[in-house]
Amino acid sequence: MDPLLRSRSEIDRLDREFLRLLAERMQAVRVIGTHKGENPDAPFVDEERERVVLEAWTREAEKLGLSGYFAGRVLREILNWSRRDQERFLDAHAKSAGAAKAVRVAYQGVPACYSDLTITKVFASRDVERIERLGRKSFVAAMDALEAGEVEYALLPIENTIAGSINEVYDLLAKRNVVIVGEEVWPVEHCLVGVPGTVLEQVRTIRSHPVALQQCQRFLDGLVGVRAESWHDTAGAAESISIEQDARVGAIASEEAAQQYGLAVIARGIADERVNLTRFLLIGRAAEKVDPRRPAKTSLVFAVNHRRGALLQCLAAFNDQGISLTKLESRPQPATPWEYVFYVDFEGHVSDARVEAALAALREHTNHLKILGSYPRRTESPLERRQLPVVPAEIEVVEPLENEPASVHACPAEPKPATNPNLKLSSSKHPGQRTQVDVNGVVFGGERFVVIAGPCAVENRAQMLDAAAMAKAGGASMLRGGAFKPRTSPYAFQGLGFAGLELLVEAGHAYELPVVTEVLRPEDVEKVAETADMLQIGARNMQNFSLLREVGRARRPVLLKRGMSATIEELLLAAEYVMAGGNNRVVLCERGIRTFETATRNTLDISAIPVLRARTHLPVIVDPSHAAGVRDLVVPLALAAAAVGADGVIIEAHPRPGEALCDKDQALTGDDLVKLFAQLKPIVEARGRTL
Ligand code: PEP
Ligand code: MN
């Protein structure tokens, strides 16, 4: 036998033996994995043991005349793999129910693109038997498939160490109802691939995704007479060559893509930078349990209150708890120019006590906050893993805001009722905690008592402009007007809809008054939020949960009116819906409840104001107009509201009340508004506030 052939067959035999031993080793590792799964107190990674094993291995290798360095690298890879393999036992234990054996995963691209390759890596350490992959044309289409339930997961790239963040994916995460459940890093190794037999000199055109072309710029610059052609993705470029079978065209893609499409590698290692990593996110519809022993990471998106130092305070919230941020990214908000949302990744899980404390502090400085997910961390270096952040001994209590008058802090002396544990975000964390909600410069919950005035409904341009003039002259700082009217009778005036909204916004602009208007349908929220400064949820919709969720996603403050037969707790739970969606800017409104009394349209529950002030940090205002239903009672009830500590009032006023298409009996005139202001002044001042 040819000695070369003999050696080769010997190598093949040894490789088979090597694999068999590896399989046996993995089997032994699984026994330990099962043990860790069943014993939640057993540490997941025994670093001391790993160190001892690695040292013994290197010594043994050197005794056999092998390079300790390379042998060590082999073992490190095996240890990594073992650790990953054990994760499935931990998570299966954490989930307790039988994990799904077949999953469908959507990605952007065609088979063998980097996303597709990463799916294999992600699921190697998850307990699944079959993966069905759905390649989609765009990130949006992959996300749509996830939200529509066509797949269990979507895997999308979020950043690359050279090209930076993938903004489109960030924007989708903020908008969609999805949760990040995992991350994975893929080392990108660009190759020039082509029809088998092609040599570099034959290639005239090189096609690939623009980012890949850019990452191989030096290589491309070195080729004379070669044209770069941009393609929708790297694997797609490889696929096109396999169809065209033209040796004059090459593609920049992975070696795996070359294999998939029957192509050959013409050149390897062609990227400018040696290290080129892409981080992917595994996205699901619901949060998944993570074994607390696994190092976790959390991603969130927030918008800060428009105040000096607000971002600094947000970052300090993490620092105060000893939490390391791993990423901070800002994105513009098209609807509100020069305002930004911030994406943050940090170490820790939302269920960690110190993370909870940091988030509570963070909420006080943000007007929007959405947790995008907590998931096992994949980006740590072995060094970092040995230096997990230290848990501070005690959680610091946040001090009340300085710029508030002392008397406003004074809470009613009544005993504090037992709080509902579901009021996680809306309840006061410490006595006197007040949140300020800024509506384009009009601050609710601050020193100033806010008066909102305007007609029940937007009727026409002249009426709206007159109403705005009247509100301004009467001293109001915001303008109201219903464009979408929830009417008890289907035959009553239903409002002008979006045309009405335009008139309201025009009038608000003309008199420099931010506007508030009611939104009735979830599908209208995004559009109304484009121009209205504040979104009103009416009494009839206080428990329209899909509407509450939708305004929770909106980037506008919300005026939440109490349902006419809702308890205070139900009102707070409705606020909780909005806040759980990420929107922290909620102002509550007491507008009268249904009782046996018929002398007034509703009965103003004046006690709701001090009760709410004790239970929640959110601002509370009063609508005396809908409570009373008759003009003469509106002013006295507004005065009562100021006296019990409301943060403001919302009043219906019409330039010509007799002509009002809606709620004419309770509309104040311009003169009434002026009188209201005069009478409010001493009462507001007695409460230590200004008008
Ligand atoms: C309104 O403010 O226009 C309104 C309809 O009020 P409520 O939802 O409190 O009845
Ligand atoms: Mn009305």
PDB file of N, CA and C in Angstrom, residues 279-320:
ATOM      1  N   ARG A 279     -23.783  40.163  16.376  1.00  0.00           N
ATOM      2  CA  ARG A 279     -24.593  39.708  17.505  1.00  0.00           C
ATOM      3  C   ARG A 279     -26.039  39.602  17.011  1.00  0.00           C
ATOM      4  N   PHE A 280     -26.649  38.468  17.285  1.00  0.00           N
ATOM      5  CA  PHE A 280     -28.029  38.231  16.874  1.00  0.00           C
ATOM      6  C   PHE A 280     -28.917  38.152  18.108  1.00  0.00           C
ATOM      7  N   LEU A 281     -30.199  38.462  17.920  1.00  0.00           N
ATOM      8  CA  LEU A 281     -31.155  38.313  19.015  1.00  0.00           C
ATOM      9  C   LEU A 281     -32.176  37.246  18.654  1.00  0.00           C
ATOM     10  N   LEU A 282     -32.455  36.401  19.609  1.00  0.00           N
ATOM     11  CA  LEU A 282     -33.540  35.443  19.449  1.00  0.00           C
ATOM     12  C   LEU A 282     -34.763  36.105  20.074  1.00  0.00           C
ATOM     13  N   ILE A 283     -35.798  36.256  19.279  1.00  0.00           N
ATOM     14  CA  ILE A 283     -36.964  37.024  19.720  1.00  0.00           C
ATOM     15  C   ILE A 283     -38.179  36.106  19.750  1.00  0.00           C
ATOM     16  N   GLY A 284     -38.925  36.174  20.848  1.00  0.00           N
ATOM     17  CA  GLY A 284     -40.127  35.347  20.977  1.00  0.00           C
ATOM     18  C   GLY A 284     -41.322  36.220  21.296  1.00  0.00           C
ATOM     19  N   ARG A 285     -42.437  35.580  21.601  1.00  0.00           N
ATOM     20  CA  ARG A 285     -43.644  36.360  21.930  1.00  0.00           C
ATOM     21  C   ARG A 285     -43.818  36.500  23.442  1.00  0.00           C
ATOM     22  N   ALA A 286     -43.198  35.612  24.208  1.00  0.00           N
ATOM     23  CA  ALA A 286     -43.345  35.697  25.666  1.00  0.00           C
ATOM     24  C   ALA A 286     -41.989  35.453  26.318  1.00  0.00           C
ATOM     25  N   ALA A 287     -41.830  35.995  27.515  1.00  0.00           N
ATOM     26  CA  ALA A 287     -40.569  35.819  28.241  1.00  0.00           C
ATOM     27  C   ALA A 287     -40.382  34.338  28.568  1.00  0.00           C
ATOM     28  N   GLU A 288     -39.133  33.904  28.642  1.00  0.00           N
ATOM     29  CA  GLU A 288     -38.846  32.520  29.003  1.00  0.00           C
ATOM     30  C   GLU A 288     -38.053  32.501  30.295  1.00  0.00           C
ATOM     31  N   LYS A 289     -38.276  31.446  31.069  1.00  0.00           N
ATOM     32  CA  LYS A 289     -37.555  31.352  32.343  1.00  0.00           C
ATOM     33  C   LYS A 289     -36.084  31.073  32.081  1.00  0.00           C
ATOM     34  N   VAL A 290     -35.247  31.683  32.882  1.00  0.00           N
ATOM     35  CA  VAL A 290     -33.809  31.448  32.761  1.00  0.00           C
ATOM     36  C   VAL A 290     -33.330  30.959  34.123  1.00  0.00           C
ATOM     37  N   ASP A 291     -32.568  29.901  34.157  1.00  0.00           N
ATOM     38  CA  ASP A 291     -32.029  29.421  35.423  1.00  0.00           C
ATOM     39  C   ASP A 291     -31.190  30.539  36.044  1.00  0.00           C
ATOM     40  N   PRO A 292     -31.458  30.871  37.323  1.00  0.00           N
ATOM     41  CA  PRO A 292     -30.760  32.016  37.927  1.00  0.00           C
ATOM     42  C   PRO A 292     -29.244  31.849  37.989  1.00  0.00           C
ATOM     43  N   ARG A 293     -28.742  30.629  37.799  1.00  0.00           N
ATOM     44  CA  ARG A 293     -27.286  30.454  37.833  1.00  0.00           C
ATOM     45  C   ARG A 293     -26.613  30.921  36.548  1.00  0.00           C
ATOM     46  N   ARG A 294     -27.414  31.090  35.505  1.00  0.00           N
ATOM     47  CA  ARG A 294     -26.792  31.525  34.244  1.00  0.00           C
ATOM     48  C   ARG A 294     -26.641  33.031  34.230  1.00  0.00           C
ATOM     49  N   PRO A 295     -25.482  33.545  33.867  1.00  0.00           N
ATOM     50  CA  PRO A 295     -25.320  34.997  33.802  1.00  0.00           C
ATOM     51  C   PRO A 295     -26.305  35.557  32.767  1.00  0.00           C
ATOM     52  N   ALA A 296     -27.074  36.566  33.197  1.00  0.00           N
ATOM     53  CA  ALA A 296     -28.105  37.087  32.301  1.00  0.00           C
ATOM     54  C   ALA A 296     -27.821  38.528  31.915  1.00  0.00           C
ATOM     55  N   LYS A 297     -28.531  38.960  30.922  1.00  0.00           N
ATOM     56  CA  LYS A 297     -28.412  40.311  30.411  1.00  0.00           C
ATOM     57  C   LYS A 297     -29.844  40.802  30.186  1.00  0.00           C
ATOM     58  N   THR A 298     -30.051  42.099  30.307  1.00  0.00           N
ATOM     59  CA  THR A 298     -31.380  42.658  30.075  1.00  0.00           C
ATOM     60  C   THR A 298     -31.253  43.810  29.086  1.00  0.00           C
ATOM     61  N   SER A 299     -32.235  43.913  28.196  1.00  0.00           N
ATOM     62  CA  SER A 299     -32.270  45.030  27.253  1.00  0.00           C
ATOM     63  C   SER A 299     -33.521  45.841  27.504  1.00  0.00           C
ATOM     64  N   LEU A 300     -33.397  47.157  27.419  1.00  0.00           N
ATOM     65  CA  LEU A 300     -34.590  47.986  27.536  1.00  0.00           C
ATOM     66  C   LEU A 300     -34.442  49.239  26.696  1.00  0.00           C
ATOM     67  N   VAL A 301     -35.584  49.895  26.487  1.00  0.00           N
ATOM     68  CA  VAL A 301     -35.583  51.138  25.729  1.00  0.00           C
ATOM     69  C   VAL A 301     -36.309  52.176  26.583  1.00  0.00           C
ATOM     70  N   PHE A 302     -35.750  53.388  26.651  1.00  0.00           N
ATOM     71  CA  PHE A 302     -36.432  54.414  27.427  1.00  0.00           C
ATOM     72  C   PHE A 302     -36.299  55.784  26.776  1.00  0.00           C
ATOM     73  N   ALA A 303     -37.222  56.664  27.147  1.00  0.00           N
ATOM     74  CA  ALA A 303     -37.141  58.061  26.724  1.00  0.00           C
ATOM     75  C   ALA A 303     -37.084  58.887  27.994  1.00  0.00           C
ATOM     76  N   VAL A 304     -36.233  59.909  28.007  1.00  0.00           N
ATOM     77  CA  VAL A 304     -36.059  60.670  29.254  1.00  0.00           C
ATOM     78  C   VAL A 304     -36.961  61.889  29.297  1.00  0.00           C
ATOM     79  N   ASN A 305     -37.271  62.291  30.495  1.00  0.00           N
ATOM     80  CA  ASN A 305     -37.972  63.553  30.684  1.00  0.00           C
ATOM     81  C   ASN A 305     -37.078  64.650  30.140  1.00  0.00           C
ATOM     82  N   HIS A 306     -37.703  65.659  29.571  1.00  0.00           N
ATOM     83  CA  HIS A 306     -36.915  66.716  28.959  1.00  0.00           C
ATOM     84  C   HIS A 306     -36.394  67.662  30.042  1.00  0.00           C
ATOM     85  N   ARG A 307     -35.408  67.216  30.779  1.00  0.00           N
ATOM     86  CA  ARG A 307     -34.861  68.036  31.870  1.00  0.00           C
ATOM     87  C   ARG A 307     -33.362  67.898  31.873  1.00  0.00           C
ATOM     88  N   ARG A 308     -32.692  68.943  32.289  1.00  0.00           N
ATOM     89  CA  ARG A 308     -31.243  68.907  32.340  1.00  0.00           C
ATOM     90  C   ARG A 308     -30.785  67.792  33.287  1.00  0.00           C
ATOM     91  N   GLY A 309     -29.840  67.024  32.849  1.00  0.00           N
ATOM     92  CA  GLY A 309     -29.288  65.980  33.716  1.00  0.00           C
ATOM     93  C   GLY A 309     -30.113  64.708  33.784  1.00  0.00           C
ATOM     94  N   ALA A 310     -31.221  64.648  33.024  1.00  0.00           N
ATOM     95  CA  ALA A 310     -32.107  63.480  33.125  1.00  0.00           C
ATOM     96  C   ALA A 310     -31.393  62.191  32.702  1.00  0.00           C
ATOM     97  N   LEU A 311     -30.630  62.264  31.612  1.00  0.00           N
ATOM     98  CA  LEU A 311     -29.952  61.050  31.150  1.00  0.00           C
ATOM     99  C   LEU A 311     -28.905  60.599  32.174  1.00  0.00           C
ATOM    100  N   LEU A 312     -28.244  61.585  32.758  1.00  0.00           N
ATOM    101  CA  LEU A 312     -27.238  61.261  33.766  1.00  0.00           C
ATOM    102  C   LEU A 312     -27.878  60.521  34.945  1.00  0.00           C
ATOM    103  N   GLN A 313     -29.066  61.006  35.361  1.00  0.00           N
ATOM    104  CA  GLN A 313     -29.754  60.355  36.478  1.00  0.00           C
ATOM    105  C   GLN A 313     -30.149  58.924  36.112  1.00  0.00           C
ATOM    106  N   CYS A 314     -30.524  58.743  34.840  1.00  0.00           N
ATOM    107  CA  CYS A 314     -30.905  57.398  34.384  1.00  0.00           C
ATOM    108  C   CYS A 314     -29.716  56.448  34.496  1.00  0.00           C
ATOM    109  N   LEU A 315     -28.574  56.919  34.061  1.00  0.00           N
ATOM    110  CA  LEU A 315     -27.394  56.054  34.088  1.00  0.00           C
ATOM    111  C   LEU A 315     -26.943  55.811  35.526  1.00  0.00           C
ATOM    112  N   ALA A 316     -27.123  56.840  36.349  1.00  0.00           N
ATOM    113  CA  ALA A 316     -26.741  56.690  37.758  1.00  0.00           C
ATOM    114  C   ALA A 316     -27.595  55.623  38.443  1.00  0.00           C
ATOM    115  N   ALA A 317     -28.844  55.461  37.970  1.00  0.00           N
ATOM    116  CA  ALA A 317     -29.727  54.446  38.570  1.00  0.00           C
ATOM    117  C   ALA A 317     -29.071  53.065  38.491  1.00  0.00           C
ATOM    118  N   PHE A 318     -28.356  52.804  37.404  1.00  0.00           N
ATOM    119  CA  PHE A 318     -27.674  51.511  37.258  1.00  0.00           C
ATOM    120  C   PHE A 318     -26.410  51.480  38.111  1.00  0.00           C
ATOM    121  N   ASN A 319     -25.671  52.562  38.034  1.00  0.00           N
ATOM    122  CA  ASN A 319     -24.405  52.626  38.751  1.00  0.00           C
ATOM    123  C   ASN A 319     -24.620  52.462  40.257  1.00  0.00           C
ATOM    124  N   ASP A 320     -25.686  53.105  40.768  1.00  0.00           N
ATOM    125  CA  ASP A 320     -25.971  53.037  42.205  1.00  0.00           C
ATOM    126  C   ASP A 320     -26.199  51.603  42.675  1.00  0.00           C
TER     127      ASP A 320
END
